[in-house]
Amino acid sequence: MGDTVLCSNKLLEAGDMEEVNEINVEETLQQIQNNDSSLTHCIFNNVPLEGEMVDNITAAMVDNKYVKKLEMCNCSITDESIEGFITLLKTNTTLESLSLETNKINGKQLKLIVQSMEYNDSLKELRIANQYFTTGVGDEMAISKALANNTSLVKFSLNWKNGGARNTADRLIMRNNDVARKKRQGLS
């Protein structure tokens, strides 16, 4: 694993919501704030976080140069903390994967998160599926439209209800995968 530090005693899969994560949240926040180069993957999964802590984590991530993967699944994240994620996605140039699955974020806020991706060319994976609140058709259409403004995202998860929005999003993610493949092959 090299110098990657996983922020729990064992790696937790995003779908493994019954596992107890024994992360020291304060210590990990300190590492993020200090730009600790050994910290490249943070797993906060299954740790209920207060809004203030979520805001502190996202604020610290704005300037972090080393964390490439941030997992905050099933952390009781609510709409009130979304502005921090939007700022993070607009400014951080290191983060490659963000997982916010199984939280309490409504469709309007999910739409704002995806719209902020227009300003991000480093994030390759965004997981926002399985929210407590269902996403409306209008928000899903806006999410799929917002994906058109980003070419770096190659993995995206959302529980779609609207087939048209899902098809549009799938097509855009395939486009991004083609762009990434061409870059790897030196074709563009």
mmCIF file of N, CA and C in Angstrom, residues 3-7 23 27-33 35-44 61 64-69 94:
data_model
loop_
_atom_site.group_PDB
_atom_site.id
_atom_site.type_symbol
_atom_site.label_atom_id
_atom_site.label_comp_id
_atom_site.label_asym_id
_atom_site.label_seq_id
_atom_site.Cartn_x
_atom_site.Cartn_y
_atom_site.Cartn_z
ATOM 1 N N ASP A 3 2.669 4.563 1.033
ATOM 2 C CA ASP A 3 2.512 5.502 2.131
ATOM 3 C C ASP A 3 1.058 5.872 2.397
ATOM 4 N N THR A 4 0.128 5.198 1.757
ATOM 5 C CA THR A 4 -1.280 5.498 1.962
ATOM 6 C C THR A 4 -1.702 5.087 3.364
ATOM 7 N N VAL A 5 -2.374 5.992 4.054
ATOM 8 C CA VAL A 5 -2.895 5.698 5.378
ATOM 9 C C VAL A 5 -4.406 5.629 5.287
ATOM 10 N N LEU A 6 -4.958 4.494 5.653
ATOM 11 C CA LEU A 6 -6.408 4.378 5.696
ATOM 12 C C LEU A 6 -6.857 4.807 7.076
ATOM 13 N N CYS A 7 -7.877 5.627 7.108
ATOM 14 C CA CYS A 7 -8.288 6.239 8.376
ATOM 15 C C CYS A 7 -9.251 5.372 9.155
ATOM 16 N N ILE A 23 -12.215 5.191 13.431
ATOM 17 C CA ILE A 23 -11.388 6.335 13.073
ATOM 18 C C ILE A 23 -11.352 7.357 14.210
ATOM 19 N N GLU A 27 -8.091 13.487 15.098
ATOM 20 C CA GLU A 27 -6.716 13.268 14.654
ATOM 21 C C GLU A 27 -6.630 13.323 13.123
ATOM 22 N N THR A 28 -7.602 12.719 12.467
ATOM 23 C CA THR A 28 -7.614 12.730 11.005
ATOM 24 C C THR A 28 -7.827 14.138 10.473
ATOM 25 N N LEU A 29 -8.719 14.893 11.107
ATOM 26 C CA LEU A 29 -8.926 16.292 10.723
ATOM 27 C C LEU A 29 -7.616 17.066 10.848
ATOM 28 N N GLN A 30 -6.891 16.821 11.927
ATOM 29 C CA GLN A 30 -5.605 17.489 12.133
ATOM 30 C C GLN A 30 -4.626 17.152 11.010
ATOM 31 N N GLN A 31 -4.596 15.886 10.595
ATOM 32 C CA GLN A 31 -3.727 15.474 9.494
ATOM 33 C C GLN A 31 -4.111 16.187 8.193
ATOM 34 N N ILE A 32 -5.404 16.298 7.948
ATOM 35 C CA ILE A 32 -5.865 16.992 6.743
ATOM 36 C C ILE A 32 -5.456 18.455 6.804
ATOM 37 N N GLN A 33 -5.687 19.099 7.949
ATOM 38 C CA GLN A 33 -5.329 20.511 8.121
ATOM 39 C C GLN A 33 -3.832 20.742 7.971
ATOM 40 N N ASN A 35 -1.864 19.101 6.100
ATOM 41 C CA ASN A 35 -1.403 18.664 4.783
ATOM 42 C C ASN A 35 -0.419 17.511 4.895
ATOM 43 N N ASP A 36 -0.729 16.545 5.737
ATOM 44 C CA ASP A 36 0.124 15.383 5.967
ATOM 45 C C ASP A 36 0.235 14.563 4.680
ATOM 46 N N SER A 37 1.426 14.465 4.133
ATOM 47 C CA SER A 37 1.625 13.788 2.851
ATOM 48 C C SER A 37 1.384 12.277 2.917
ATOM 49 N N SER A 38 1.378 11.705 4.121
ATOM 50 C CA SER A 38 1.133 10.267 4.241
ATOM 51 C C SER A 38 -0.358 9.943 4.178
ATOM 52 N N LEU A 39 -1.205 10.951 4.261
ATOM 53 C CA LEU A 39 -2.654 10.737 4.257
ATOM 54 C C LEU A 39 -3.197 10.982 2.853
ATOM 55 N N THR A 40 -3.533 9.905 2.150
ATOM 56 C CA THR A 40 -4.055 10.027 0.789
ATOM 57 C C THR A 40 -5.464 9.479 0.636
ATOM 58 N N HIS A 41 -5.952 8.762 1.643
ATOM 59 C CA HIS A 41 -7.273 8.133 1.562
ATOM 60 C C HIS A 41 -7.936 8.226 2.940
ATOM 61 N N CYS A 42 -9.013 8.984 3.035
ATOM 62 C CA CYS A 42 -9.733 9.140 4.308
ATOM 63 C C CYS A 42 -11.060 8.409 4.248
ATOM 64 N N ILE A 43 -11.304 7.576 5.231
ATOM 65 C CA ILE A 43 -12.555 6.830 5.308
ATOM 66 C C ILE A 43 -13.265 7.203 6.606
ATOM 67 N N PHE A 44 -14.304 8.004 6.468
ATOM 68 C CA PHE A 44 -15.124 8.380 7.616
ATOM 69 C C PHE A 44 -16.423 7.569 7.637
ATOM 70 N N MET A 61 -10.104 20.360 3.608
ATOM 71 C CA MET A 61 -9.850 19.711 2.320
ATOM 72 C C MET A 61 -9.646 20.708 1.185
ATOM 73 N N ASN A 64 -5.970 21.061 0.955
ATOM 74 C CA ASN A 64 -5.162 19.853 1.087
ATOM 75 C C ASN A 64 -4.619 19.417 -0.268
ATOM 76 N N LYS A 65 -3.355 19.052 -0.292
ATOM 77 C CA LYS A 65 -2.676 18.680 -1.539
ATOM 78 C C LYS A 65 -2.414 17.178 -1.664
ATOM 79 N N TYR A 66 -2.831 16.376 -0.676
ATOM 80 C CA TYR A 66 -2.452 14.966 -0.689
ATOM 81 C C TYR A 66 -3.614 13.985 -0.663
ATOM 82 N N VAL A 67 -4.740 14.325 -0.055
ATOM 83 C CA VAL A 67 -5.862 13.389 0.010
ATOM 84 C C VAL A 67 -6.480 13.271 -1.378
ATOM 85 N N LYS A 68 -6.461 12.039 -1.913
ATOM 86 C CA LYS A 68 -7.014 11.790 -3.239
ATOM 87 C C LYS A 68 -8.386 11.144 -3.178
ATOM 88 N N LYS A 69 -8.687 10.521 -2.043
ATOM 89 C CA LYS A 69 -9.956 9.805 -1.921
ATOM 90 C C LYS A 69 -10.577 10.126 -0.563
ATOM 91 N N THR A 94 -6.622 18.191 -6.071
ATOM 92 C CA THR A 94 -5.990 16.908 -5.789
ATOM 93 C C THR A 94 -7.001 15.772 -5.665
#
